[in-house]
Amino acid sequence: MPVLDQSVLCHINADISGMKVPWLYVGMVFSAFCWHIEDHWSYSINYLHWGEPKTWYGVPSLAAEQLEEVMKRLTPELFDSQPDLLHQLVTLMNPNTLMSHGVPVVRTNQCAGEFVITFPRAYHSGFNQGYNFAEAVNFCTADWLPAGRQCIEHYRRLRRYCVFSHEELICKMAAFPEKLDLNLAVAVHKEMFIMVQEERRLRKAVLEKGITEAEREAFELLPDDERQCMKCKTTCFLSALACYDCPDGLVCLFHINDLCKCSSSRQYLRYRYTLDELPAMLHKLKIRAESFDTWANKVRVALDVEDGRKRSFEELRALESEARERRFPNSELLQRLRNCLNEAEACVSQVLGLVSGQDARIETPQPTVTELRVLLEQMGSLPCAMHQIGDVKDVLEQVEAYQIEAREALASLPPSVGLLQSLLEKGQQLGIEVPEAYELQQQVEQAQWLDEVKQALAPSAQRGSLVIMQELLVTGAKIASSPSVDKARAELQELLTIAERWEEKAHFCLEARQKHPPAILEAIIREAENIPVYLPNIQALKDALAKAQAWIADVDEIQNGDHYPCLDDLEGLVAIGRDLPVGLEELRQLEVQVLTAHSWREKASKTFLKKNSCYTLLEVLCPCADAGSDTSKRSRWIEKELGFYRSDTELLGLSAQDLRDPGSVIVAFKDGEQKEKEGILQLRRMNSSKPSPLASSRTASSATSICVCGQVPAGVGALQCDLCQDWFHGQCVSVPRLLSSSRPSSTSSPLLAWWEWDTKFLCPLCMLSFPSLTPLLHHSCPQQEEL
């Protein structure tokens, strides 16, 4: 940011000129602005918004009079007619010409987005390098006030109109000194003091002239053109001289002899403030200007305790509030005061937290004993008196007494867990982190953990699981180390290692394809019983072994019974034995026995059951207990065809429960066989006594054979049952199967009728299945070999 002065740019503390309305400029190519200074020698700031650069030429304020002299010397005719020519922005002069006469000139190019600041009475001019748009505004700071006063004197000599009244500006600020910045108040006080001295001198000259009449006037309410001096064009504010006979004009007190030719008795003084009011305003400014020194002296005495008395926290807070309210500048002393207050507040907060933590037992981070002593020292070193220091001392005394008691308890061997626990709780109530409390915590945790381990491994206690043991080991790893704890941890780790090994071994026995015999499992279980830990796999192995032993007992009971076991029972035992994770020798024997039974049943089924037979093998092999029954042949045949005929097992009197009892089945079968033998023999004797239907001379009688159709069989087509010796019509019963051995050859002999074949015929009442053999194979009948 270019600065067209050889001075240093000052910090802008306040805008006291009131010139806040910015000026907007649109520059064309080579358009220029002439040599000039700002009104009332104020500061100016110019910002180039956009467009081509602007070239500036500047002369510092120290060379302002030299520039004016050079211009007056080079163009005297212009200044003779217009003494304030340089204030009219109409004069251009080559910077090289000025520099050739010893005027220092600086130059800069202002680009878009840049600022240019000019200082008081710094002449400047320039031109635009092209089309652009700029904005400018005047401003004043506290250091401008002396320059502003000098500018009014300069304007008075040049008889130039003022933009505003400098006296009015000073008085308006002096009327409200509490609103002024401290630096500004000092500057205003200096200006006000000079102004008051000058006003005293001027009013004294008025009195000496014989003018005694005076009248108060609010000049700020008058338009500027009505309160301008007729001689120097200065805007009056503090006072002016007027005439009763010449009401249209007035003069400042510097030109009391230039008002009019009237008598002094007709002239009177118009004043804004009396000479008594001006010193009062000056005094208020002095108080404001010197308030910082007074306040700083109080703060210095309070912070350094120079009088030997510590101020209260409230007194220091009042000093800080005073600095804030009076808007004192930020200084090292004020920062010290704020740091002291912040430190005191932090100490009070810590004390309140400490006391509330003791009363309410709040779970907050506890301070250490060292921090407590540091807090006590810090509170004692603060320059303010703090009544909370007594609370800190009381807490520190309690902590020190607790430390002595805790050391004595820790030194006693063996330490009492109950005493340590009570001391630990007492230490927690203090609200202070004590090193001895940490040692007590370690001792209590060690004792509690050792007690848990002892209870878990006690022989009389219920066995804990592996998870509980692992949790104990994890907890033991977190507590402080000691010989007892290290030994317990080692023993617990060894126990867990052994238990996991046995668990793995039991798991292998339960999951392995090759099953182990009960003796090996018993040995594993017996060894694992010595481990004081609940092992799930060992328990599962134990349950499996118990089931295997019960299974063996069932097998022994069945095998060693009075009767042969049922095949279904054996199959059930085999299925149960296969599911057991135990190698059983009896299982192999049962499997062989079951396979043998299945093989026999398959052979018997192939032999005695015809394909898709509706009868079971038991029903086929069951003896006919009702053989030789006197029930009519036709009714028995109809019952068989319609499914109303009772099976042979029902005729034997066997229930579903009896069929599962081999002993009952055997007894019923033997009894049924005996009845079958007797009934078949009786039926055969009775049928043999009947006349043959093949005889030519057959006579009907009551002993004649009757077919299932209810008629007497006769003729060549009649068939005789080889078992019961009864006769039937060929078309009423099934034709005998043609056996390969008895079927005549078509080449060796002529075809024979089916009744001429050498085959055996069984009637429907004697044949249970076909082509199986008859149950007579199980009886000792006379024709067993023939059949």
JSON list of N, CA and C in Angstrom, two decimals, residues 635-672:
[
{"chain": "A", "resi": 635, "resn": "SER", "atom": "N", "xyz": [-68.07, -120.82, 1.83]},
{"chain": "A", "resi": 635, "resn": "SER", "atom": "CA", "xyz": [-68.02, -119.64, 2.71]},
{"chain": "A", "resi": 635, "resn": "SER", "atom": "C", "xyz": [-66.58, -119.27, 3.04]},
{"chain": "A", "resi": 636, "resn": "ARG", "atom": "N", "xyz": [-65.71, -120.26, 3.22]},
{"chain": "A", "resi": 636, "resn": "ARG", "atom": "CA", "xyz": [-64.30, -119.96, 3.51]},
{"chain": "A", "resi": 636, "resn": "ARG", "atom": "C", "xyz": [-63.63, -119.32, 2.30]},
{"chain": "A", "resi": 637, "resn": "TRP", "atom": "N", "xyz": [-64.00, -119.83, 1.11]},
{"chain": "A", "resi": 637, "resn": "TRP", "atom": "CA", "xyz": [-63.43, -119.26, -0.12]},
{"chain": "A", "resi": 637, "resn": "TRP", "atom": "C", "xyz": [-63.87, -117.80, -0.30]},
{"chain": "A", "resi": 638, "resn": "ILE", "atom": "N", "xyz": [-65.15, -117.51, -0.05]},
{"chain": "A", "resi": 638, "resn": "ILE", "atom": "CA", "xyz": [-65.65, -116.13, -0.19]},
{"chain": "A", "resi": 638, "resn": "ILE", "atom": "C", "xyz": [-64.98, -115.19, 0.81]},
{"chain": "A", "resi": 639, "resn": "GLU", "atom": "N", "xyz": [-64.76, -115.71, 2.01]},
{"chain": "A", "resi": 639, "resn": "GLU", "atom": "CA", "xyz": [-64.08, -114.88, 3.03]},
{"chain": "A", "resi": 639, "resn": "GLU", "atom": "C", "xyz": [-62.66, -114.51, 2.61]},
{"chain": "A", "resi": 640, "resn": "LYS", "atom": "N", "xyz": [-61.94, -115.47, 2.00]},
{"chain": "A", "resi": 640, "resn": "LYS", "atom": "CA", "xyz": [-60.58, -115.19, 1.53]},
{"chain": "A", "resi": 640, "resn": "LYS", "atom": "C", "xyz": [-60.60, -114.20, 0.38]},
{"chain": "A", "resi": 641, "resn": "GLU", "atom": "N", "xyz": [-61.56, -114.34, -0.53]},
{"chain": "A", "resi": 641, "resn": "GLU", "atom": "CA", "xyz": [-61.59, -113.45, -1.69]},
{"chain": "A", "resi": 641, "resn": "GLU", "atom": "C", "xyz": [-61.94, -112.03, -1.29]},
{"chain": "A", "resi": 642, "resn": "LEU", "atom": "N", "xyz": [-62.86, -111.88, -0.33]},
{"chain": "A", "resi": 642, "resn": "LEU", "atom": "CA", "xyz": [-63.31, -110.55, 0.09]},
{"chain": "A", "resi": 642, "resn": "LEU", "atom": "C", "xyz": [-62.43, -109.94, 1.17]},
{"chain": "A", "resi": 643, "resn": "GLY", "atom": "N", "xyz": [-61.46, -110.64, 1.68]},
{"chain": "A", "resi": 643, "resn": "GLY", "atom": "CA", "xyz": [-60.55, -110.10, 2.70]},
{"chain": "A", "resi": 643, "resn": "GLY", "atom": "C", "xyz": [-61.11, -110.17, 4.09]},
{"chain": "A", "resi": 644, "resn": "PHE", "atom": "N", "xyz": [-62.20, -110.90, 4.30]},
{"chain": "A", "resi": 644, "resn": "PHE", "atom": "CA", "xyz": [-62.77, -111.02, 5.65]},
{"chain": "A", "resi": 644, "resn": "PHE", "atom": "C", "xyz": [-62.17, -112.17, 6.44]},
{"chain": "A", "resi": 645, "resn": "TYR", "atom": "N", "xyz": [-61.38, -112.92, 5.73]},
{"chain": "A", "resi": 645, "resn": "TYR", "atom": "CA", "xyz": [-60.85, -114.12, 6.37]},
{"chain": "A", "resi": 645, "resn": "TYR", "atom": "C", "xyz": [-59.72, -113.72, 7.31]},
{"chain": "A", "resi": 646, "resn": "ARG", "atom": "N", "xyz": [-59.79, -114.26, 8.49]},
{"chain": "A", "resi": 646, "resn": "ARG", "atom": "CA", "xyz": [-58.75, -113.95, 9.46]},
{"chain": "A", "resi": 646, "resn": "ARG", "atom": "C", "xyz": [-57.47, -114.68, 9.11]},
{"chain": "A", "resi": 647, "resn": "SER", "atom": "N", "xyz": [-56.33, -113.96, 9.38]},
{"chain": "A", "resi": 647, "resn": "SER", "atom": "CA", "xyz": [-55.03, -114.57, 9.08]},
{"chain": "A", "resi": 647, "resn": "SER", "atom": "C", "xyz": [-54.75, -115.67, 10.07]},
{"chain": "A", "resi": 648, "resn": "ASP", "atom": "N", "xyz": [-53.73, -116.45, 9.69]},
{"chain": "A", "resi": 648, "resn": "ASP", "atom": "CA", "xyz": [-53.36, -117.59, 10.54]},
{"chain": "A", "resi": 648, "resn": "ASP", "atom": "C", "xyz": [-52.81, -117.11, 11.88]},
{"chain": "A", "resi": 649, "resn": "THR", "atom": "N", "xyz": [-52.13, -115.92, 11.86]},
{"chain": "A", "resi": 649, "resn": "THR", "atom": "CA", "xyz": [-51.59, -115.44, 13.15]},
{"chain": "A", "resi": 649, "resn": "THR", "atom": "C", "xyz": [-52.70, -115.06, 14.10]},
{"chain": "A", "resi": 650, "resn": "GLU", "atom": "N", "xyz": [-53.81, -114.57, 13.57]},
{"chain": "A", "resi": 650, "resn": "GLU", "atom": "CA", "xyz": [-54.95, -114.25, 14.42]},
{"chain": "A", "resi": 650, "resn": "GLU", "atom": "C", "xyz": [-55.59, -115.53, 14.94]},
{"chain": "A", "resi": 651, "resn": "LEU", "atom": "N", "xyz": [-55.61, -116.54, 14.05]},
{"chain": "A", "resi": 651, "resn": "LEU", "atom": "CA", "xyz": [-56.19, -117.81, 14.49]},
{"chain": "A", "resi": 651, "resn": "LEU", "atom": "C", "xyz": [-55.35, -118.45, 15.59]},
{"chain": "A", "resi": 652, "resn": "LEU", "atom": "N", "xyz": [-54.04, -118.12, 15.59]},
{"chain": "A", "resi": 652, "resn": "LEU", "atom": "CA", "xyz": [-53.19, -118.64, 16.66]},
{"chain": "A", "resi": 652, "resn": "LEU", "atom": "C", "xyz": [-53.38, -117.90, 17.97]},
{"chain": "A", "resi": 653, "resn": "GLY", "atom": "N", "xyz": [-54.11, -116.78, 17.94]},
{"chain": "A", "resi": 653, "resn": "GLY", "atom": "CA", "xyz": [-54.34, -116.01, 19.16]},
{"chain": "A", "resi": 653, "resn": "GLY", "atom": "C", "xyz": [-53.19, -115.10, 19.53]},
{"chain": "A", "resi": 654, "resn": "LEU", "atom": "N", "xyz": [-52.34, -114.71, 18.55]},
{"chain": "A", "resi": 654, "resn": "LEU", "atom": "CA", "xyz": [-51.19, -113.85, 18.81]},
{"chain": "A", "resi": 654, "resn": "LEU", "atom": "C", "xyz": [-51.57, -112.38, 18.63]},
{"chain": "A", "resi": 655, "resn": "SER", "atom": "N", "xyz": [-51.35, -111.58, 19.67]},
{"chain": "A", "resi": 655, "resn": "SER", "atom": "CA", "xyz": [-51.57, -110.13, 19.58]},
{"chain": "A", "resi": 655, "resn": "SER", "atom": "C", "xyz": [-50.29, -109.46, 19.06]},
{"chain": "A", "resi": 656, "resn": "ALA", "atom": "N", "xyz": [-50.40, -108.13, 18.84]},
{"chain": "A", "resi": 656, "resn": "ALA", "atom": "CA", "xyz": [-49.23, -107.39, 18.36]},
{"chain": "A", "resi": 656, "resn": "ALA", "atom": "C", "xyz": [-48.09, -107.45, 19.38]},
{"chain": "A", "resi": 657, "resn": "GLN", "atom": "N", "xyz": [-48.42, -107.41, 20.65]},
{"chain": "A", "resi": 657, "resn": "GLN", "atom": "CA", "xyz": [-47.39, -107.51, 21.67]},
{"chain": "A", "resi": 657, "resn": "GLN", "atom": "C", "xyz": [-46.79, -108.90, 21.71]},
{"chain": "A", "resi": 658, "resn": "ASP", "atom": "N", "xyz": [-47.64, -109.94, 21.49]},
{"chain": "A", "resi": 658, "resn": "ASP", "atom": "CA", "xyz": [-47.13, -111.32, 21.48]},
{"chain": "A", "resi": 658, "resn": "ASP", "atom": "C", "xyz": [-46.19, -111.57, 20.32]},
{"chain": "A", "resi": 659, "resn": "LEU", "atom": "N", "xyz": [-46.45, -110.89, 19.19]},
{"chain": "A", "resi": 659, "resn": "LEU", "atom": "CA", "xyz": [-45.59, -111.09, 18.03]},
{"chain": "A", "resi": 659, "resn": "LEU", "atom": "C", "xyz": [-44.18, -110.59, 18.27]},
{"chain": "A", "resi": 660, "resn": "ARG", "atom": "N", "xyz": [-43.97, -109.65, 19.23]},
{"chain": "A", "resi": 660, "resn": "ARG", "atom": "CA", "xyz": [-42.64, -109.17, 19.55]},
{"chain": "A", "resi": 660, "resn": "ARG", "atom": "C", "xyz": [-41.97, -110.00, 20.61]},
{"chain": "A", "resi": 661, "resn": "ASP", "atom": "N", "xyz": [-42.70, -110.99, 21.12]},
{"chain": "A", "resi": 661, "resn": "ASP", "atom": "CA", "xyz": [-42.14, -111.89, 22.12]},
{"chain": "A", "resi": 661, "resn": "ASP", "atom": "C", "xyz": [-41.82, -113.22, 21.46]},
{"chain": "A", "resi": 662, "resn": "PRO", "atom": "N", "xyz": [-40.54, -113.50, 21.20]},
{"chain": "A", "resi": 662, "resn": "PRO", "atom": "CA", "xyz": [-40.20, -114.75, 20.51]},
{"chain": "A", "resi": 662, "resn": "PRO", "atom": "C", "xyz": [-40.73, -115.99, 21.25]},
{"chain": "A", "resi": 663, "resn": "GLY", "atom": "N", "xyz": [-40.72, -115.96, 22.55]},
{"chain": "A", "resi": 663, "resn": "GLY", "atom": "CA", "xyz": [-41.18, -117.12, 23.30]},
{"chain": "A", "resi": 663, "resn": "GLY", "atom": "C", "xyz": [-42.65, -117.42, 23.04]},
{"chain": "A", "resi": 664, "resn": "SER", "atom": "N", "xyz": [-43.46, -116.36, 23.05]},
{"chain": "A", "resi": 664, "resn": "SER", "atom": "CA", "xyz": [-44.89, -116.54, 22.80]},
{"chain": "A", "resi": 664, "resn": "SER", "atom": "C", "xyz": [-45.13, -117.04, 21.38]},
{"chain": "A", "resi": 665, "resn": "VAL", "atom": "N", "xyz": [-44.36, -116.51, 20.41]},
{"chain": "A", "resi": 665, "resn": "VAL", "atom": "CA", "xyz": [-44.52, -116.95, 19.02]},
{"chain": "A", "resi": 665, "resn": "VAL", "atom": "C", "xyz": [-44.17, -118.42, 18.86]},
{"chain": "A", "resi": 666, "resn": "ILE", "atom": "N", "xyz": [-43.10, -118.83, 19.46]},
{"chain": "A", "resi": 666, "resn": "ILE", "atom": "CA", "xyz": [-42.66, -120.23, 19.33]},
{"chain": "A", "resi": 666, "resn": "ILE", "atom": "C", "xyz": [-43.70, -121.19, 19.94]},
{"chain": "A", "resi": 667, "resn": "VAL", "atom": "N", "xyz": [-44.18, -120.83, 21.13]},
{"chain": "A", "resi": 667, "resn": "VAL", "atom": "CA", "xyz": [-45.18, -121.69, 21.78]},
{"chain": "A", "resi": 667, "resn": "VAL", "atom": "C", "xyz": [-46.45, -121.77, 20.92]},
{"chain": "A", "resi": 668, "resn": "ALA", "atom": "N", "xyz": [-46.88, -120.59, 20.40]},
{"chain": "A", "resi": 668, "resn": "ALA", "atom": "CA", "xyz": [-48.10, -120.58, 19.57]},
{"chain": "A", "resi": 668, "resn": "ALA", "atom": "C", "xyz": [-47.88, -121.35, 18.28]},
{"chain": "A", "resi": 669, "resn": "PHE", "atom": "N", "xyz": [-46.67, -121.24, 17.68]},
{"chain": "A", "resi": 669, "resn": "PHE", "atom": "CA", "xyz": [-46.39, -121.96, 16.45]},
{"chain": "A", "resi": 669, "resn": "PHE", "atom": "C", "xyz": [-46.41, -123.47, 16.67]},
{"chain": "A", "resi": 670, "resn": "LYS", "atom": "N", "xyz": [-45.81, -123.92, 17.73]},
{"chain": "A", "resi": 670, "resn": "LYS", "atom": "CA", "xyz": [-45.78, -125.37, 18.00]},
{"chain": "A", "resi": 670, "resn": "LYS", "atom": "C", "xyz": [-47.18, -125.91, 18.23]},
{"chain": "A", "resi": 671, "resn": "ASP", "atom": "N", "xyz": [-47.97, -125.14, 18.97]},
{"chain": "A", "resi": 671, "resn": "ASP", "atom": "CA", "xyz": [-49.34, -125.56, 19.21]},
{"chain": "A", "resi": 671, "resn": "ASP", "atom": "C", "xyz": [-50.14, -125.55, 17.91]},
{"chain": "A", "resi": 672, "resn": "GLY", "atom": "N", "xyz": [-49.92, -124.51, 17.07]},
{"chain": "A", "resi": 672, "resn": "GLY", "atom": "CA", "xyz": [-50.61, -124.44, 15.79]},
{"chain": "A", "resi": 672, "resn": "GLY", "atom": "C", "xyz": [-50.19, -125.55, 14.85]}
]
